Amino acid sequence: MSQLQIIRIPVLSDNYVWLAHEPTQSLTAVIDPAVSDAPLSESEKRGWTITHILNTHHHGDHVGGNQEIKARTGCTIVGPRADRNRIPGIDIEVGDGDTYDLGTATAEVFDVPGHTRGHIAYWFADSDALFCGDTLFILGCGRMFEGTADQMWTSLGKLRALPDSANIYCAHEYTQANARFALTVDPGNADLTTRVAEIDRMRAAGEPTVPGKLGVEKRTNPFLRADDAVIAATVGLAGESPVEVFAEVRHRKDMFRG
Ligand code: ZN
Ligand code: FE
């Protein structure tokens, strides 16, 4: 086993591309390269060569750099089996229950459909690192473009089952807008109120809020808390199923203009 060195690369307006370097065999994966230039130059600067691309889903702001990086480095592209036809240059298809070895660092793969039908997440347990693309965000979750509330709630449940110490390497800095919304459906949550103040301070100082810790998300992210009776009551669905509550919270977020 070896610990990944993980580097955040902000690109476009609010995307995070991640470099994960495996030091034992000197492998470097780029997770969801929205673009090619920034991850190529960042890895070069560190004396690393990109050997792998790990894609979570097919959206352009996650695969946009695939072909150029592959042409320049000859890297191997790993992506969701369920969406293999929409991942440019895919070499290796993975899905739920598979493991993928980045050298001595092993990722468990989860199918997490909802945002897209073929979305996957990579969990590197030895590094406490979860690469979840646009499924789980800090205080939020992805929009359901290709899936149902039932699917998305099930997908988030797989991620919620991971340890509190998991670091969430999601693909966007949406935290402050998510925080504004979270307060509307969980206003009495003291952990949330405290956290929003901290997030506002960080953003005012120009600091990233990603990665975050899963343990904190479990206490404050309303999309992981649709089975909480207080949230159900707040959205007028006391006693209804978590899926109903989740669907309502997601719908309200879609309509929310903070
Ligand atoms: Zn997306
Ligand atoms: Fe995205």
Short mmCIF file of C-alpha atoms and ligand atoms in Angstrom, two decimals:
data_model
loop_
_atom_site.label_atom_id
_atom_site.label_comp_id
_atom_site.label_asym_id
_atom_site.label_seq_id
_atom_site.Cartn_x
_atom_site.Cartn_y
_atom_site.Cartn_z
CA MET A 1 0.00 0.00 0.00
CA SER A 2 1.10 3.51 -0.48
CA GLN A 3 -0.25 6.92 0.34
CA LEU A 4 -1.19 9.07 -2.59
CA GLN A 5 0.09 12.62 -2.86
CA ILE A 6 -2.91 14.60 -4.02
CA ILE A 7 -2.71 17.99 -5.73
CA ARG A 8 -5.63 20.30 -6.47
CA ILE A 9 -5.70 22.17 -9.80
CA PRO A 10 -8.42 24.81 -10.15
CA VAL A 11 -9.52 25.22 -13.79
CA LEU A 12 -12.35 26.87 -15.75
CA SER A 13 -14.71 28.86 -13.53
CA ASP A 14 -15.17 26.43 -10.64
CA ASN A 15 -13.76 22.99 -11.54
CA TYR A 16 -11.15 21.10 -9.56
CA VAL A 17 -8.94 18.64 -11.43
CA TRP A 18 -6.93 16.36 -9.11
CA LEU A 19 -3.50 14.82 -9.52
CA ALA A 20 -2.90 11.66 -7.49
CA HIS A 21 0.73 10.57 -7.38
CA GLU A 22 1.69 7.06 -6.31
CA PRO A 23 5.31 7.38 -5.14
CA THR A 24 6.37 3.71 -4.97
CA GLN A 25 6.06 3.06 -8.70
CA SER A 26 6.05 6.74 -9.63
CA LEU A 27 2.62 6.70 -11.26
CA THR A 28 0.47 9.78 -11.61
CA ALA A 29 -3.25 9.81 -12.27
CA VAL A 30 -5.25 12.84 -13.24
CA ILE A 31 -8.85 12.64 -12.11
CA ASP A 32 -11.45 14.20 -14.43
CA PRO A 33 -9.24 16.41 -16.60
CA ALA A 34 -11.57 19.16 -17.75
CA VAL A 35 -8.65 20.53 -19.74
CA SER A 36 -5.22 19.23 -20.74
CA ASP A 37 -2.79 22.12 -20.28
CA ALA A 38 -3.05 22.71 -16.53
CA PRO A 39 -2.63 19.07 -15.42
CA LEU A 40 0.21 18.55 -17.93
CA SER A 41 2.13 21.60 -16.72
CA GLU A 42 1.41 20.95 -13.05
CA SER A 43 2.71 17.37 -13.27
CA GLU A 44 5.74 18.45 -15.29
CA LYS A 45 6.57 21.09 -12.71
CA ARG A 46 6.74 18.34 -10.08
CA GLY A 47 8.79 15.99 -12.23
CA TRP A 48 5.84 13.61 -12.58
CA THR A 49 4.58 12.01 -15.77
CA ILE A 50 0.86 11.41 -16.15
CA THR A 51 0.39 7.65 -16.51
CA HIS A 52 -3.37 7.42 -15.93
CA ILE A 53 -6.62 9.30 -16.31
CA LEU A 54 -9.46 8.30 -14.00
CA ASN A 55 -12.83 9.57 -15.22
CA THR A 56 -15.95 9.63 -13.06
CA HIS A 57 -18.45 10.51 -15.81
CA HIS A 58 -18.81 11.70 -19.37
CA HIS A 59 -19.47 15.43 -19.03
CA GLY A 60 -17.18 17.70 -21.02
CA ASP A 61 -15.83 19.45 -17.93
CA HIS A 62 -14.55 16.04 -16.75
CA VAL A 63 -13.23 14.42 -19.95
CA GLY A 64 -12.29 17.49 -22.03
CA GLY A 65 -8.54 16.90 -21.60
CA ASN A 66 -8.61 13.11 -22.18
CA GLN A 67 -7.49 12.92 -25.80
CA GLU A 68 -4.78 15.56 -25.64
CA ILE A 69 -3.24 14.17 -22.44
CA LYS A 70 -3.32 10.66 -23.87
CA ALA A 71 -1.70 11.85 -27.11
CA ARG A 72 1.05 13.63 -25.19
CA THR A 73 1.77 10.96 -22.53
CA GLY A 74 0.39 7.64 -23.76
CA CYS A 75 -1.49 7.32 -20.47
CA THR A 76 -4.13 4.70 -19.72
CA ILE A 77 -7.71 5.96 -19.42
CA VAL A 78 -9.98 4.31 -16.86
CA GLY A 79 -13.70 5.06 -16.78
CA PRO A 80 -17.22 3.81 -16.15
CA ARG A 81 -18.18 0.59 -17.94
CA ALA A 82 -21.81 1.71 -18.04
CA ASP A 83 -20.81 4.77 -20.08
CA ARG A 84 -17.87 3.43 -22.10
CA ASN A 85 -19.19 4.89 -25.35
CA ARG A 86 -19.15 8.41 -23.94
CA ILE A 87 -15.64 8.42 -22.41
CA PRO A 88 -13.12 9.61 -25.04
CA GLY A 89 -10.14 7.26 -25.38
CA ILE A 90 -11.25 4.83 -22.67
CA ASP A 91 -8.91 1.81 -22.24
CA ILE A 92 -10.14 0.14 -19.05
CA GLU A 93 -13.77 -0.13 -17.99
CA VAL A 94 -14.68 -0.43 -14.32
CA GLY A 95 -17.90 -0.68 -12.35
CA ASP A 96 -19.48 -1.40 -9.01
CA GLY A 97 -17.44 -3.71 -6.80
CA ASP A 98 -14.34 -3.61 -8.99
CA THR A 99 -10.99 -2.58 -7.66
CA TYR A 100 -8.41 -0.72 -9.70
CA ASP A 101 -4.75 -0.69 -8.73
CA LEU A 102 -2.82 2.50 -9.34
CA GLY A 103 0.46 0.76 -8.61
CA THR A 104 0.35 -0.03 -4.90
CA ALA A 105 -2.66 2.23 -4.27
CA THR A 106 -5.96 0.38 -4.65
CA ALA A 107 -9.24 2.06 -5.51
CA GLU A 108 -12.60 0.51 -4.84
CA VAL A 109 -15.11 1.50 -7.50
CA PHE A 110 -18.76 2.34 -6.81
CA ASP A 111 -21.50 2.87 -9.35
CA VAL A 112 -23.18 6.11 -8.28
CA PRO A 113 -25.79 6.88 -10.96
CA GLY A 114 -28.06 9.92 -10.70
CA HIS A 115 -26.13 12.92 -12.04
CA THR A 116 -25.43 10.78 -15.10
CA ARG A 117 -26.46 7.19 -15.66
CA GLY A 118 -22.88 5.89 -15.74
CA HIS A 119 -21.27 7.92 -12.95
CA ILE A 120 -18.69 6.13 -10.78
CA ALA A 121 -16.63 7.04 -7.71
CA TYR A 122 -13.11 5.89 -6.74
CA TRP A 123 -12.34 5.17 -3.09
CA PHE A 124 -8.66 4.85 -2.13
CA ALA A 125 -9.11 3.57 1.43
CA ASP A 126 -5.40 3.62 2.35
CA SER A 127 -5.23 7.31 1.46
CA ASP A 128 -8.68 8.18 2.87
CA ALA A 129 -9.39 9.66 -0.56
CA LEU A 130 -12.77 9.66 -2.31
CA PHE A 131 -12.94 10.96 -5.88
CA CYS A 132 -16.65 11.41 -6.43
CA GLY A 133 -16.90 13.75 -9.43
CA ASP A 134 -20.29 15.46 -9.48
CA THR A 135 -22.16 13.05 -7.19
CA LEU A 136 -21.36 14.48 -3.76
CA PHE A 137 -20.28 18.09 -3.25
CA ILE A 138 -19.39 19.89 -0.06
CA LEU A 139 -22.84 20.63 1.42
CA GLY A 140 -24.45 19.57 -1.84
CA CYS A 141 -24.91 16.91 -4.50
CA GLY A 142 -25.03 16.86 -8.29
CA ARG A 143 -28.10 17.71 -10.30
CA MET A 144 -29.99 14.67 -11.55
CA PHE A 145 -29.58 15.03 -15.29
CA GLU A 146 -29.92 11.35 -16.16
CA GLY A 147 -31.22 9.66 -13.05
CA THR A 148 -33.99 9.48 -10.48
CA ALA A 149 -34.14 10.57 -6.85
CA ASP A 150 -34.24 6.91 -5.89
CA GLN A 151 -30.96 6.24 -7.73
CA MET A 152 -29.26 9.36 -6.40
CA TRP A 153 -30.27 8.66 -2.79
CA THR A 154 -28.96 5.10 -3.13
CA SER A 155 -25.72 6.38 -4.65
CA LEU A 156 -25.20 8.91 -1.88
CA GLY A 157 -25.91 6.14 0.63
CA LYS A 158 -22.93 4.16 -0.70
CA LEU A 159 -20.69 7.18 -0.14
CA ARG A 160 -22.18 7.95 3.26
CA ALA A 161 -21.23 4.44 4.38
CA LEU A 162 -17.52 5.30 4.10
CA PRO A 163 -15.57 6.33 7.21
CA ASP A 164 -15.88 9.82 8.71
CA SER A 165 -12.18 10.34 7.99
CA ALA A 166 -12.71 10.12 4.21
CA ASN A 167 -11.56 13.21 2.32
CA ILE A 168 -14.00 14.25 -0.37
CA TYR A 169 -12.24 15.29 -3.56
CA CYS A 170 -15.22 16.49 -5.56
CA ALA A 171 -14.96 18.27 -8.90
CA HIS A 172 -16.43 21.70 -8.20
CA GLU A 173 -16.17 24.60 -5.77
CA TYR A 174 -19.92 25.05 -5.24
CA THR A 175 -19.72 25.15 -1.47
CA GLN A 176 -20.82 28.67 -0.69
CA ALA A 177 -23.97 28.50 -2.83
CA ASN A 178 -24.71 25.06 -1.37
CA ALA A 179 -24.32 26.50 2.12
CA ARG A 180 -26.88 29.24 1.47
CA PHE A 181 -29.38 26.61 0.35
CA ALA A 182 -28.60 24.13 3.15
CA LEU A 183 -29.59 26.73 5.74
CA THR A 184 -33.09 26.92 4.21
CA VAL A 185 -33.86 23.23 4.78
CA ASP A 186 -31.89 22.66 8.01
CA PRO A 187 -31.97 26.02 9.79
CA GLY A 188 -31.82 24.63 13.32
CA ASN A 189 -28.62 22.61 12.74
CA ALA A 190 -25.96 24.26 14.90
CA ASP A 191 -23.14 22.31 13.23
CA LEU A 192 -24.31 23.67 9.89
CA THR A 193 -24.57 27.28 11.07
CA THR A 194 -21.04 27.15 12.48
CA ARG A 195 -19.75 25.58 9.33
CA VAL A 196 -21.34 28.13 7.01
CA ALA A 197 -19.62 30.91 8.94
CA GLU A 198 -16.29 29.12 8.48
CA ILE A 199 -16.97 28.60 4.76
CA ASP A 200 -17.78 32.29 4.30
CA ARG A 201 -14.52 33.18 6.03
CA MET A 202 -12.55 30.77 3.82
CA ARG A 203 -14.09 32.01 0.60
CA ALA A 204 -13.59 35.65 1.58
CA ALA A 205 -9.91 34.79 2.07
CA GLY A 206 -9.81 33.10 -1.35
CA GLU A 207 -9.29 29.63 0.15
CA PRO A 208 -10.68 26.42 -1.40
CA THR A 209 -13.21 24.46 0.66
CA VAL A 210 -12.41 21.15 -1.07
CA PRO A 211 -11.49 18.56 0.07
CA GLY A 212 -13.87 18.28 3.00
CA LYS A 213 -14.28 15.47 5.53
CA LEU A 214 -17.13 13.00 5.13
CA GLY A 215 -17.81 13.00 8.88
CA VAL A 216 -18.61 16.70 8.70
CA GLU A 217 -20.83 16.15 5.64
CA LYS A 218 -22.82 13.50 7.48
CA ARG A 219 -23.73 16.11 10.09
CA THR A 220 -24.29 19.09 7.79
CA ASN A 221 -25.04 18.14 4.16
CA PRO A 222 -28.85 18.04 3.73
CA PHE A 223 -28.52 15.64 0.77
CA LEU A 224 -26.98 13.04 3.09
CA ARG A 225 -29.64 13.74 5.72
CA ALA A 226 -32.93 13.10 3.91
CA ASP A 227 -33.65 10.44 6.56
CA ASP A 228 -33.46 13.08 9.30
CA ALA A 229 -36.89 13.71 10.85
CA VAL A 230 -36.24 17.42 11.38
CA ILE A 231 -35.40 18.01 7.70
CA ALA A 232 -38.44 15.97 6.63
CA ALA A 233 -40.66 18.16 8.81
CA THR A 234 -39.01 21.37 7.60
CA VAL A 235 -39.83 20.55 3.97
CA GLY A 236 -43.38 19.53 4.92
CA LEU A 237 -42.89 15.77 4.55
CA ALA A 238 -42.86 14.51 8.13
CA GLY A 239 -43.17 10.71 8.18
CA GLU A 240 -42.50 10.33 4.44
CA SER A 241 -39.74 8.10 3.06
CA PRO A 242 -36.17 9.38 2.77
CA VAL A 243 -36.44 9.16 -1.04
CA GLU A 244 -39.49 11.47 -1.01
CA VAL A 245 -37.69 13.89 1.25
CA PHE A 246 -34.52 13.71 -0.85
CA ALA A 247 -36.51 14.39 -4.04
CA GLU A 248 -38.12 17.44 -2.45
CA VAL A 249 -34.82 18.82 -1.15
CA ARG A 250 -33.19 18.29 -4.56
CA HIS A 251 -36.15 19.98 -6.28
CA ARG A 252 -35.94 22.96 -3.95
CA LYS A 253 -32.23 23.28 -4.68
CA ASP A 254 -32.93 23.24 -8.42
CA MET A 255 -35.34 26.15 -7.93
CA PHE A 256 -33.21 28.01 -5.38
CA ARG A 257 -31.95 31.46 -6.27
CA GLY A 258 -29.85 32.36 -3.24
ZN ZN B 1 -21.07 16.63 -14.43
FE FE B 2 -18.96 18.91 -13.56
#
